[in-house]
Coordinates of C-alpha atoms and ligand atoms in Angstrom, one line a residue:
X56 CA 0.0 0.0 0.0
X57 CA 1.1 3.7 -0.1
X58 CA 4.5 4.5 1.4
X59 CA 5.9 7.7 2.9
X60 CA 9.3 9.1 3.5
X61 CA 10.3 12.5 4.7
X62 CA 13.8 13.9 5.3
X63 CA 14.9 17.1 7.1
X64 CA 18.5 16.8 6.0
X65 CA 21.9 18.3 5.8
X66 CA 22.4 17.6 2.1
X67 CA 20.2 17.3 -0.9
X68 CA 17.5 14.8 -0.3
X69 CA 15.9 13.9 -3.7
X70 CA 18.3 10.9 -4.4
X71 CA 17.8 9.5 -1.0
X72 CA 14.1 9.9 -1.1
X73 CA 14.0 8.0 -4.4
X74 CA 16.2 5.3 -2.8
X75 CA 13.7 5.1 0.1
X76 CA 10.8 4.8 -2.3
X77 CA 12.6 1.8 -3.9
X78 CA 12.6 0.1 -0.5
X79 CA 8.8 0.8 -0.3
X80 CA 8.1 -0.7 -3.7
X81 CA 7.2 -4.0 -2.2
X82 CA 4.1 -2.5 -0.6
X83 CA 2.5 -2.1 -4.1
X84 CA 1.9 1.2 -5.8
X85 CA 0.9 2.6 -9.1
X86 CA 2.4 6.1 -9.1
X87 CA 5.0 8.0 -7.1
X88 CA 6.3 11.5 -6.4
X89 CA 8.7 13.7 -4.5
X90 CA 8.6 17.3 -3.3
X91 CA 11.3 19.6 -1.9
X92 CA 11.6 23.2 -0.9
X93 CA 14.3 25.1 -2.7
X94 CA 14.9 28.8 -3.0
X95 CA 11.6 29.7 -1.3
X96 CA 9.4 27.5 -3.5
X97 CA 7.9 24.0 -3.4
X98 CA 9.0 21.9 -6.3
X99 CA 7.5 18.6 -7.3
X100 CA 8.2 15.7 -9.6
X101 CA 5.6 13.0 -10.0
X102 CA 5.1 10.1 -12.4
X103 CA 2.6 7.4 -13.2
X104 CA 3.7 3.7 -13.0
X105 CA 7.0 2.4 -11.8
X106 CA 9.7 4.3 -10.0
X107 CA 11.8 4.2 -13.2
X108 CA 9.5 6.9 -14.6
X109 CA 10.0 9.1 -11.6
X110 CA 13.7 8.6 -11.8
X111 CA 13.6 9.7 -15.4
X112 CA 11.7 12.8 -14.4
X113 CA 14.4 13.6 -11.8
X114 CA 17.2 13.0 -14.3
X115 CA 15.6 15.4 -16.8
X116 CA 14.8 18.0 -14.2
X117 CA 16.8 17.5 -10.9
X118 CA 15.2 18.5 -7.7
X119 CA 17.5 20.4 -5.3
X120 CA 16.7 20.9 -1.6
X121 CA 17.7 19.6 1.7
X122 CA 14.2 18.9 2.9
X123 CA 11.6 16.8 1.2
X124 CA 8.8 14.3 1.2
X125 CA 8.1 11.3 -1.1
X126 CA 5.4 8.9 -1.7
X127 CA 4.4 5.7 -3.5
X128 CA 0.6 5.7 -4.2
X129 CA -1.8 2.8 -4.4
X130 CA -4.9 4.4 -5.9
X131 CA -8.0 4.5 -3.8
X132 CA -9.8 7.7 -4.9
X133 CA -9.0 8.7 -8.5
X134 CA -7.1 6.8 -11.2
X135 CA -3.3 6.2 -10.9
X136 CA -2.4 9.2 -13.0
X137 CA 0.3 11.8 -12.5
X138 CA -2.2 14.4 -11.5
X139 CA -3.5 12.1 -8.7
X140 CA 0.1 11.2 -7.6
X141 CA 1.3 12.6 -4.3
X142 CA 2.6 15.0 -3.1
X143 CA -0.4 17.2 -3.4
X144 CA 0.5 20.9 -3.1
X145 CA -0.6 24.5 -3.0
X146 CA 1.8 27.4 -3.1
X147 CA 2.3 27.1 0.6
X148 CA 2.3 23.4 1.5
X149 CA 2.9 20.0 -0.1
X150 CA 1.9 16.7 1.6
X151 CA 1.8 13.0 1.2
X152 CA -0.9 10.8 2.7
X153 CA -1.6 7.1 3.4
X154 CA -5.1 6.0 4.2
X155 CA -8.5 7.5 3.3
X156 CA -10.1 10.8 4.3
X157 CA -13.7 9.6 4.5
X158 CA -15.4 13.0 4.7
X159 CA -13.4 14.4 1.8
X160 CA -16.4 15.1 -0.4
X161 CA -18.0 17.4 2.2
X162 CA -14.6 19.1 2.8
X163 CA -14.0 19.5 -0.9
X164 CA -17.4 21.1 -1.5
X165 CA -16.7 23.5 1.4
X166 CA -13.3 24.4 0.0
X167 CA -14.7 24.9 -3.5
X168 CA -17.4 27.1 -2.1
X169 CA -14.6 29.2 -0.6
X170 CA -13.0 29.6 -4.0
X171 CA -10.3 26.9 -3.9
X172 CA -9.3 25.1 -7.0
X173 CA -8.6 21.3 -7.1
X174 CA -6.1 19.7 -9.4
X175 CA -6.8 16.0 -8.6
X176 CA -9.6 13.6 -7.9
X177 CA -8.0 12.4 -4.7
X178 CA -9.3 12.6 -1.1
X179 CA -5.8 13.8 -0.1
X180 CA -5.9 17.2 -1.8
X181 CA -8.5 18.5 0.7
X182 CA -5.9 18.2 3.4
X183 CA -3.4 20.3 1.5
X184 CA -6.0 23.0 1.0
X185 CA -7.2 23.0 4.5
X186 CA -3.7 23.4 5.9
X187 CA -2.8 25.9 3.3
X188 CA -5.8 28.0 4.0
X189 CA -4.8 28.3 7.7
X190 CA -1.2 29.2 6.7
X191 CA -2.5 31.9 4.3
X192 CA -4.5 33.2 7.2
X193 CA -1.3 33.7 9.2
X194 CA -1.2 30.5 11.3
X195 CA 2.1 28.8 12.0
X196 CA 2.6 25.3 10.6
X197 CA 1.9 23.8 14.1
X198 CA -1.3 25.8 14.5
X199 CA -2.5 25.0 11.0
X200 CA -2.0 21.2 11.5
X201 CA -3.4 21.3 15.0
X202 CA -6.6 23.0 13.7
X203 CA -7.0 20.7 10.6
X204 CA -6.4 17.3 12.1
X205 CA -9.7 17.1 14.1
X206 CA -11.6 17.9 10.8
X207 CA -10.3 14.7 9.1
X208 CA -12.4 11.5 9.5
X209 CA -11.0 8.2 8.4
X210 CA -7.4 6.9 8.5
X211 CA -4.3 8.8 7.7
X212 CA -0.5 9.0 8.0
X213 CA 0.6 12.4 6.7
X214 CA 3.9 14.1 6.1
X215 CA 3.6 17.9 5.4
X216 CA 6.1 20.3 3.9
X217 CA 5.9 24.1 4.2
X218 CA 7.2 26.6 1.6
X219 CA 8.1 29.2 4.1
X220 CA 9.7 26.8 6.7
X221 CA 12.4 24.9 4.9
X222 CA 13.6 23.5 8.2
X223 CA 10.6 21.5 9.4
X224 CA 8.2 18.8 8.5
X225 CA 5.0 17.8 10.3
X226 CA 3.8 14.2 10.5
X227 CA 0.5 12.9 11.8
X228 CA -1.0 9.4 12.3
X229 CA -4.5 8.0 12.8
X230 CA -5.1 4.5 11.7
X231 CA -2.1 4.3 9.4
X232 CA 1.4 3.8 10.8
X233 CA 4.1 6.5 10.8
X234 CA 7.5 6.4 12.4
X235 CA 10.1 9.1 13.3
X236 CA 13.7 8.3 12.6
X237 CA 16.6 10.0 14.4
X238 CA 19.8 10.4 12.4
X239 CA 23.0 12.3 12.8
X240 CA 22.0 15.9 12.4
X241 CA 19.0 14.8 10.3
X242 CA 15.5 13.6 11.2
X243 CA 13.1 11.4 9.2
X244 CA 9.5 10.3 8.8
X245 CA 8.6 7.0 7.3
X246 CA 5.6 4.7 6.9
X247 CA 7.7 1.9 8.4
X248 CA 11.2 1.3 9.8
X249 CA 12.1 -0.6 6.7
X250 CA 11.8 2.5 4.6
X251 CA 14.3 4.3 6.9
X252 CA 16.7 1.4 7.4
X253 CA 19.6 2.7 5.4
X254 CA 19.2 6.2 7.0
X255 CA 18.8 5.2 10.7
X256 CA 18.0 2.4 13.0
X257 CA 16.7 4.7 15.8
X258 CA 13.0 4.8 15.5
X259 CA 10.0 6.1 17.5
X260 CA 6.6 4.7 16.6
X261 CA 3.8 7.3 16.7
X262 CA 0.7 6.3 18.6
X263 CA -2.9 6.7 17.3
X264 CA -3.7 10.4 17.1
X265 CA -0.1 11.6 17.5
X266 CA 1.4 14.3 15.4
X267 CA 5.0 15.4 15.3
X268 CA 7.1 18.4 14.3
X269 CA 10.5 17.4 13.1
X270 CA 13.5 19.6 12.4
X271 CA 17.1 18.5 11.6
X272 CA 17.9 18.0 15.2
X273 CA 14.6 17.5 17.1
X274 CA 11.2 15.8 17.0
X275 CA 8.5 17.1 19.2
X276 CA 5.6 14.7 19.5
X277 CA 2.0 15.7 20.6
X278 CA -0.8 13.3 21.4
X279 CA -4.4 13.6 20.0
X280 CA -5.2 16.2 22.7
X281 CA -2.1 18.2 21.7
X282 CA -0.2 17.5 24.8
X283 CA 3.6 17.1 24.3
X284 CA 4.4 13.4 24.8
X285 CA 7.5 11.2 24.6
X286 CA 7.5 8.0 22.6
X287 CA 10.2 5.5 23.3
X288 CA 13.1 5.5 20.8
X289 CA 13.8 1.9 19.8
X290 CA 16.6 0.4 17.8
X291 CA 15.0 -1.2 14.8
X292 CA 16.3 -4.7 13.9
X293 CA 16.0 -4.2 10.2
X294 CA 19.3 -3.3 8.5
X295 CA 19.6 -1.7 5.1
X296 CA 21.6 -4.7 3.9
X297 CA 18.9 -7.3 4.7
X298 CA 16.8 -6.4 1.8
X299 CA 18.2 -7.9 -1.3
X300 CA 17.3 -10.9 -3.4
X301 CA 20.5 -12.8 -2.7
X302 CA 21.1 -15.2 -5.6
X303 CA 17.4 -15.3 -6.5
X304 CA 15.7 -13.7 -9.4
X305 CA 12.7 -12.5 -7.2
X306 CA 12.1 -11.8 -3.6
X307 CA 9.3 -14.3 -3.7
X308 CA 11.8 -17.1 -4.7
X309 CA 14.2 -16.0 -2.0
X310 CA 11.4 -16.0 0.6
X311 CA 10.2 -19.5 -0.4
X312 CA 13.7 -20.8 0.0
X313 CA 14.1 -19.1 3.4
X314 CA 11.2 -21.1 4.9
X315 CA 13.1 -24.0 6.5
X316 CA 15.3 -21.5 8.3
X317 CA 12.7 -19.0 9.4
X318 CA 10.2 -21.7 10.4
X319 CA 13.0 -23.3 12.5
X320 CA 13.7 -19.8 14.0
X321 CA 10.1 -19.3 14.8
X322 CA 9.7 -22.8 16.3
X323 CA 12.6 -22.2 18.6
X324 CA 10.5 -19.6 20.5
X325 CA 7.6 -22.1 20.9
X326 CA 9.3 -25.5 21.6
X327 CA 11.3 -26.6 24.5
X328 CA 13.1 -29.4 22.9
X329 CA 14.9 -30.6 26.0
X330 CA 11.7 -30.9 28.0
X331 CA 9.7 -32.1 25.0
X332 CA 7.1 -29.3 25.6
X333 CA 5.5 -26.6 23.7
X334 CA 5.6 -23.2 25.3
X335 CA 4.0 -19.8 24.8
X336 CA 5.1 -16.3 26.1
X337 CA 3.8 -15.5 29.6
X338 CA 0.1 -14.5 29.7
X339 CA -2.1 -13.2 32.4
X340 CA -5.1 -15.4 31.6
X341 CA -5.7 -19.1 31.9
X342 CA -5.7 -20.8 28.5
X343 CA -7.6 -23.7 30.1
X344 CA -10.5 -21.4 30.7
X345 CA -11.0 -20.5 27.0
X346 CA -14.3 -21.9 25.9
X347 CA -14.4 -20.5 22.4
X348 CA -11.8 -19.1 20.0
X349 CA -12.7 -16.5 17.3
X350 CA -10.1 -16.3 14.5
X351 CA -10.1 -13.3 12.2
X352 CA -7.7 -12.4 9.4
X353 CA -7.5 -11.6 5.7
X354 CA -6.2 -13.4 2.6
X355 CA -3.3 -15.8 3.2
X356 CA -3.3 -15.1 6.9
X357 CA -7.0 -16.2 6.9
X358 CA -6.1 -19.5 5.3
X359 CA -3.5 -20.0 8.1
X360 CA -6.4 -19.4 10.5
X361 CA -8.5 -21.9 8.7
X362 CA -5.8 -24.6 9.1
X363 CA -5.7 -23.6 12.8
X364 CA -9.4 -24.2 13.1
X365 CA -8.9 -27.8 12.2
X366 CA -6.1 -28.1 14.7
X367 CA -7.7 -26.3 17.6
X368 CA -10.9 -28.4 17.3
X369 CA -9.1 -31.7 16.7
X370 CA -6.4 -31.4 19.4
X371 CA -8.0 -29.1 22.0
X372 CA -11.7 -29.7 21.3
X373 CA -12.3 -26.0 21.6
X374 CA -15.0 -24.6 19.3
X375 CA -13.7 -22.1 16.7
X376 CA -15.4 -19.4 14.7
X377 CA -13.5 -17.9 11.9
X378 CA -14.2 -14.9 9.7
X379 CA -12.5 -12.8 7.1
X380 CA -11.9 -9.5 8.8
X381 CA -13.9 -7.4 6.4
X382 CA -17.0 -9.4 7.3
X383 CA -16.4 -9.8 11.0
X384 CA -17.5 -6.5 12.5
X385 CA -20.3 -5.9 10.2
X386 CA -22.1 -9.1 10.9
X387 CA -22.2 -8.1 14.6
X388 CA -20.9 -11.4 15.9
X389 CA -22.0 -12.8 19.2
X390 CA -18.9 -12.8 21.5
X391 CA -19.1 -14.1 25.0
X392 CA -17.0 -12.0 27.4
X393 CA -13.7 -13.8 28.1
X394 CA -13.5 -15.5 24.8
X395 CA -10.2 -15.7 23.0
X396 CA -10.1 -13.6 19.8
X397 CA -7.1 -14.5 17.6
X398 CA -5.9 -12.2 14.9
X399 CA -3.4 -13.3 12.3
X400 CA -1.4 -10.9 10.2
X401 CA 2.0 -10.6 8.5
X402 CA 2.1 -6.8 8.6
X403 CA 0.1 -6.2 11.8
X404 CA -1.4 -3.2 10.0
X405 CA -4.1 -4.6 7.7
X406 CA -7.0 -2.1 8.3
X407 CA -9.8 -4.7 8.3
X408 CA -8.0 -7.0 10.8
X409 CA -7.0 -4.1 13.0
X410 CA -10.6 -2.7 13.1
X411 CA -11.8 -6.3 13.9
X412 CA -9.3 -6.5 16.7
X413 CA -10.6 -3.2 18.2
X414 CA -14.1 -4.4 17.8
X415 CA -13.3 -7.6 19.7
X416 CA -11.5 -5.7 22.4
X417 CA -14.5 -3.5 23.0
X418 CA -16.5 -6.8 23.4
X419 CA -14.2 -7.9 26.3
X420 CA -12.4 -10.6 24.3
X421 CA -8.9 -11.6 25.2
X422 CA -6.8 -10.5 22.2
X423 CA -4.1 -12.8 20.9
X424 CA -2.2 -11.8 17.8
X425 CA 0.1 -13.9 15.5
X426 CA 2.1 -11.2 13.7
X427 CA 5.4 -10.8 11.8
X428 CA 6.1 -7.2 12.5
X429 CA 6.6 -7.0 16.3
X430 CA 6.3 -3.2 16.3
X431 CA 3.0 -3.1 14.4
X432 CA -0.3 -1.7 15.6
X433 CA -1.7 -5.2 16.2
X434 CA 1.4 -6.3 18.1
X435 CA 1.1 -3.3 20.4
X436 CA -2.6 -3.8 21.1
X437 CA -2.5 -7.5 21.9
X438 CA -2.9 -9.1 25.3
X439 CA -1.0 -12.1 24.0
X440 CA 1.6 -11.4 21.4
X441 CA 2.7 -14.5 19.4
X442 CA 5.4 -13.3 17.0
X443 CA 6.5 -15.1 13.9
X444 CA 10.1 -14.7 13.1
X445 CA 10.0 -14.7 9.3
X446 CA 12.0 -11.5 8.9
X447 CA 10.9 -8.8 6.4
X448 CA 8.6 -10.2 3.7
X449 CA 9.1 -8.2 0.6
X450 CA 7.3 -10.2 -2.1
X451 CA 3.7 -9.1 -2.2
X452 CA 2.5 -12.7 -2.3
X453 CA 2.9 -14.0 1.2
X454 CA 5.0 -17.2 1.6
X455 CA 7.4 -17.5 4.5
X456 CA 5.1 -15.4 6.8
X457 CA 2.3 -18.0 6.1
X458 CA 4.4 -21.1 7.0
X459 CA 5.7 -19.3 10.1
X460 CA 2.1 -18.5 11.1
X461 CA 1.3 -22.2 10.7
X462 CA 4.2 -23.1 13.0
X463 CA 3.0 -20.7 15.7
X464 CA -0.6 -21.8 15.4
X465 CA 0.4 -25.5 15.7
X466 CA 2.2 -24.7 18.9
X467 CA -0.8 -22.7 20.1
X468 CA -3.1 -25.7 19.3
X469 CA -0.9 -28.0 21.4
X470 CA -0.8 -25.4 24.3
X471 CA -4.6 -25.1 24.2
X472 CA -4.9 -28.9 24.2
X473 CA -2.5 -29.3 27.1
X474 CA -4.3 -26.6 29.1
X475 CA -7.6 -28.4 28.4
X476 CA -6.2 -31.7 29.7
X477 CA -6.5 -33.2 26.2
X478 CA -2.8 -33.9 25.6
X479 CA -0.7 -36.4 27.5
X480 CA 3.0 -35.8 28.0
X481 CA 3.7 -38.5 25.4
X482 CA 1.4 -36.8 22.9
X483 CA 3.0 -33.5 23.5
X484 CA 6.4 -34.9 23.1
X485 CA 5.3 -36.4 19.8
X486 CA 4.0 -33.0 18.6
X487 CA 7.3 -31.4 19.5
X488 CA 9.1 -34.0 17.6
X489 CA 6.9 -33.7 14.5
X490 CA 7.1 -29.9 14.5
X491 CA 10.9 -30.1 14.9
X492 CA 11.0 -32.3 11.8
X493 CA 9.1 -29.6 9.7
X494 CA 12.1 -27.5 8.5
X495 CA 13.9 -30.6 7.2
X496 CA 10.8 -31.8 5.4
X497 CA 10.4 -28.4 3.9
X498 CA 13.9 -28.6 2.7
X499 CA 13.1 -31.9 1.0
X500 CA 10.0 -30.3 -0.6
X501 CA 12.3 -27.5 -2.0
X502 CA 14.5 -30.1 -3.7
X503 CA 11.6 -30.6 -6.1
X504 CA 11.9 -27.1 -7.4
X505 CA 13.4 -28.0 -10.8
X506 CA 10.7 -30.6 -11.5
X507 CA 8.0 -28.1 -10.6
X508 CA 9.6 -25.5 -12.9
X509 CA 9.7 -28.0 -15.7
X510 CA 5.9 -28.7 -15.4
X511 CA 4.9 -25.1 -15.0
X512 CA 4.0 -24.9 -18.7
X513 CA 1.1 -27.4 -18.1
X514 CA -0.6 -24.7 -16.1
X515 CA 0.7 -21.5 -17.6
X516 CA -1.6 -21.8 -20.7
X517 CA -4.7 -22.5 -18.7
X518 CA -7.5 -20.0 -18.4
X519 CA -8.9 -21.6 -15.2
X520 CA -7.3 -23.9 -12.6
X521 CA -8.9 -25.8 -9.7
X522 CA -7.3 -26.8 -6.5
X523 CA -8.7 -29.5 -4.3
X524 CA -8.0 -30.6 -0.8
X525 CA -9.7 -32.1 2.2
X526 CA -9.4 -31.4 6.0
X527 CA -6.4 -29.1 6.7
X528 CA -5.5 -29.5 3.0
X529 CA -8.6 -27.7 2.0
X530 CA -7.2 -24.3 3.2
X531 CA -4.1 -25.3 1.3
X532 CA -6.2 -25.6 -1.8
X533 CA -7.6 -22.1 -1.2
X534 CA -4.1 -20.8 -0.6
X535 CA -2.7 -22.5 -3.8
X536 CA -5.5 -20.9 -5.8
X537 CA -4.9 -17.5 -4.3
X538 CA -1.1 -17.7 -4.9
X539 CA -1.7 -18.6 -8.5
X540 CA -4.2 -16.0 -9.3
X541 CA -2.4 -13.1 -7.6
X542 CA 0.9 -13.6 -9.3
X543 CA 0.1 -15.3 -12.6
X544 CA -3.4 -13.7 -13.2
X545 CA -4.8 -17.1 -14.1
X546 CA -8.3 -17.6 -12.7
X547 CA -8.0 -20.3 -10.0
X548 CA -10.4 -21.6 -7.3
X549 CA -9.8 -23.8 -4.3
X550 CA -12.5 -26.3 -3.3
X551 CA -13.1 -28.8 -0.5
X552 CA -12.5 -32.0 -2.6
X553 CA -15.9 -33.4 -1.6
X554 CA -17.7 -30.2 -2.6
X555 CA -16.7 -30.6 -6.3
X556 CA -19.7 -32.7 -7.2
X557 CA -22.0 -30.1 -5.9
X558 CA -21.3 -27.7 -8.7
X559 CA -17.7 -27.0 -9.7
X560 CA -17.4 -30.3 -11.4
X561 CA -19.4 -28.8 -14.3
X562 CA -16.3 -26.8 -15.1
X563 CA -14.1 -29.8 -15.7
X564 CA -12.8 -30.4 -19.2
X565 CA -9.3 -31.1 -20.5
X566 CA -8.4 -27.4 -20.5
X567 CA -8.8 -27.0 -16.8
X568 CA -5.9 -28.4 -14.8
X569 CA -6.9 -29.7 -11.4
X570 CA -4.3 -29.6 -8.6
X571 CA -5.0 -32.1 -6.0
X572 CA -3.3 -31.8 -2.6
X573 CA -3.5 -35.1 -0.9
X574 CA -0.9 -36.5 1.5
X575 CA -1.4 -40.1 2.2
X576 CA -3.3 -40.6 5.5
X577 CA -6.8 -40.9 6.8
X578 CA -8.5 -38.6 4.3
X579 CA -6.5 -39.8 1.3
X580 CA -9.0 -42.4 -0.1
X581 CA -11.8 -39.9 0.0
X582 CA -9.8 -37.2 -1.8
X583 CA -8.7 -39.8 -4.4
X584 CA -12.4 -40.7 -5.1
X585 CA -13.0 -37.0 -5.8
X586 CA -10.0 -36.9 -8.0
X587 CA -11.2 -39.9 -10.0
X588 CA -14.5 -38.2 -10.5
X589 CA -12.5 -35.4 -12.1
X590 CA -10.5 -37.8 -14.3
X591 CA -13.6 -39.7 -15.4
X592 CA -14.7 -36.4 -17.0
X593 CA -11.5 -35.8 -18.9
X594 CA -10.0 -33.6 -16.2
X595 CA -6.2 -33.2 -16.1
X596 CA -4.9 -33.8 -12.6
X597 CA -1.6 -32.8 -11.0
X598 CA -1.4 -34.8 -7.8
X599 CA 0.8 -33.5 -4.9
X600 CA 1.3 -36.4 -2.5
X601 CA 4.0 -38.5 -0.9
X602 CA 5.5 -41.7 -2.5
X603 CA 2.8 -43.9 -1.0
X604 CA 0.0 -41.7 -2.3
X605 CA 1.5 -41.4 -5.7
X606 CA 2.1 -45.1 -6.0
X607 CA -1.6 -45.6 -5.1
X608 CA -3.2 -43.0 -7.2
X609 CA -0.6 -41.3 -9.5
X610 CA -1.5 -43.4 -12.6
X611 CA -3.5 -41.4 -15.1
X612 CA -2.4 -38.0 -13.6
X613 CA -1.0 -35.4 -16.0
X614 CA 1.8 -34.9 -13.5
X615 CA 2.7 -35.8 -9.9
X616 CA 4.8 -33.9 -7.3
X617 CA 6.3 -36.0 -4.6
X618 CA 6.6 -34.7 -1.1
X619 CA 8.3 -36.5 1.8
X620 CA 6.0 -38.6 4.0
X621 CA 5.1 -36.4 7.0
X622 CA 2.8 -36.5 10.0
X623 CA -0.6 -34.9 9.1
X624 CA 0.1 -32.1 11.7
X625 CA 3.0 -30.7 9.6
X626 CA 1.6 -31.5 6.2
X627 CA 0.3 -28.0 5.6
X628 CA 3.7 -26.5 6.3
X629 CA 5.4 -28.9 3.8
X630 CA 2.7 -28.8 1.1
X631 CA 2.7 -25.0 1.1
X632 CA 6.1 -25.3 -0.6
X633 CA 5.1 -27.0 -3.9
X634 CA 2.0 -24.9 -4.0
X635 CA 4.0 -21.7 -3.8
X636 CA 6.7 -23.0 -6.2
X637 CA 4.0 -23.9 -8.8
X638 CA 2.5 -20.4 -8.7
X639 CA 5.9 -18.9 -8.8
X640 CA 7.1 -20.8 -11.9
X641 CA 3.8 -20.3 -13.7
X642 CA 4.1 -16.6 -13.1
X643 CA 7.7 -16.5 -14.3
X644 CA 6.7 -18.5 -17.4
X645 CA 4.0 -16.0 -18.1
X646 CA 6.4 -13.1 -17.5
X647 CA 4.3 -11.3 -14.9
X648 CA 5.7 -9.0 -12.3
X649 CA 6.1 -11.6 -9.6
X650 CA 7.1 -9.5 -6.6
X651 CA 4.7 -6.6 -7.4
X652 CA 1.7 -8.1 -9.1
X653 CA -0.7 -5.6 -10.7
X654 CA -3.3 -3.9 -8.4
X655 CA -2.0 -5.5 -5.2
X656 CA -0.5 -4.0 -2.1
X657 CA 1.6 -5.7 0.5
X658 CA 0.0 -4.1 3.5
X659 CA -3.6 -3.2 3.0
X660 CA -4.1 -0.2 5.3
X661 CA -7.5 0.9 3.9
X662 CA -10.9 -0.8 4.5
Ligands
F6R30 C1 -1.6 -13.1 -0.4 C2 -1.4 -12.0 0.6 C3 -2.6 -11.3 1.2 C4 -2.3 -11.1 2.7 C5 -3.5 -10.2 3.3 C6 -3.4 -10.0 4.7 O1 -0.4 -13.6 -0.8 O2 -0.3 -11.7 0.9 O3 -3.7 -12.0 1.0 O4 -2.3 -12.3 3.3 O5 -3.5 -9.0 2.6 O6 -2.2 -9.3 5.1 P1 -1.6 -9.4 6.5 O7 -1.2 -10.8 6.8 O8 -0.5 -8.4 6.5 O9 -2.7 -8.9 7.5

């Protein structure tokens, strides 16, 4: 989603702002821009499309100035054109914005009635005019921003530049994250610590409603009631060097390959190998008293939650409700006080999930959060924080964050089961053993990469693809279909294998590849029957199973992908690998933009 960088610097900033924007590319965007103040005037360069276009603009017409703001825009209001690209500016101010100003229509009409002229269709431009109006009336930058912020409804992170004050920037946050970075004689604003990583590691996270005035050497933060406040300065763990593709062609490939290591890293926090026990961080409630779990997430994180539903109910016998976050609040769910509400998110900033979390909190739920960014809003609002240790995930399509989520959720399932008296010490030891085996099994799964690459053409020409799975492999079918459609733009659907005959089987012909995810085990025979129903109708099947499964049912399949034989508990972690690799190689074969697929954003901070 949109990204922000601001620098109050010692030297020219345009190059560094552009570099910072490159680090924000992974969030997804469709236009970009930079503004600086130089010689008593605000200067802007903006461009539609990729950053290369903006870089060309800057080459043709360099942008001097030691203070500036920059933005990557993911269009919400108004098409992704240059006119709609940020920064938006008047003569007096320029600003960049993440989020949505919900009451912009009313504000815009008001401003037009007062004679102001708009250059874009964005919601953001109203803020530039409102602040500008106050400046033109003689207000200081601080006064202007303080007066305007309460008028804005919705979600925003803002960075504002003032023509007549080439020594300060003002930032504000409500609903969208914003950080302050402290440098050596320079100060920065950024939409996340990653954006600022090459500039500084010293970061303060603004709280909801905060706004901040930064100069080269200071940052004065105010809360939503305009009281001066201190926010702790932390040393961010992300280094500038961490974010490269290594030997891989895409971040997504690198992240798929990192999985054995980051899953092992994550499991280390949740398994006590010596004692053969699973463990969670300290909590001030009794897990054994939890009578119902409500899981809420979006996209791939939702599918991790769906796998967890199978585990929680099977191992702990605790009933689980699960919702996509965008539906949760609005259906007004019945939540018994004291229930456990579990939110799963890579970014910890997804607007729908965050709003759902706050809704659940207001309904007296205990809030547990499985999250990859430990400084995110969700992490900070949790009663029980369950971090994944996947490291920064740059590819828009989630891979390593997903398998790390599964690792944490498996450990949580075992903890819940133990707390409920449903897990003997021997069973717990077995779970610890199986989970510890997962990274090695994922490595084995990765060794089939070349085979999967070689068969990608079987799928790359399809218009539609179906994925089938049963039990915890059903969410894997959903995840497989999501991965394929988001990066290769091929229409794909995941179905519970048994559900095929209730409708989707009508789609089967020899042009629709059907990917069947079926490790051998208790549900295998049933899935194979569904697979045979597909084959009987001319369907072309790719079977992903272990040697035993392939020996039993591989004949007649268009292709098979062999996975190691694993315990059903860790099968979703292992089978995620071929599903990701297949989507990846199909996308590469089609020549799509794998790391930044069209229309998608990494962290969806608008509803
Ligand atoms: C798919 C994908 C998205 C995210 C979803 C939730 O590959 O990445 O579906 O899973 O936008 O994002 P987080 O996990 O950051 O809340």
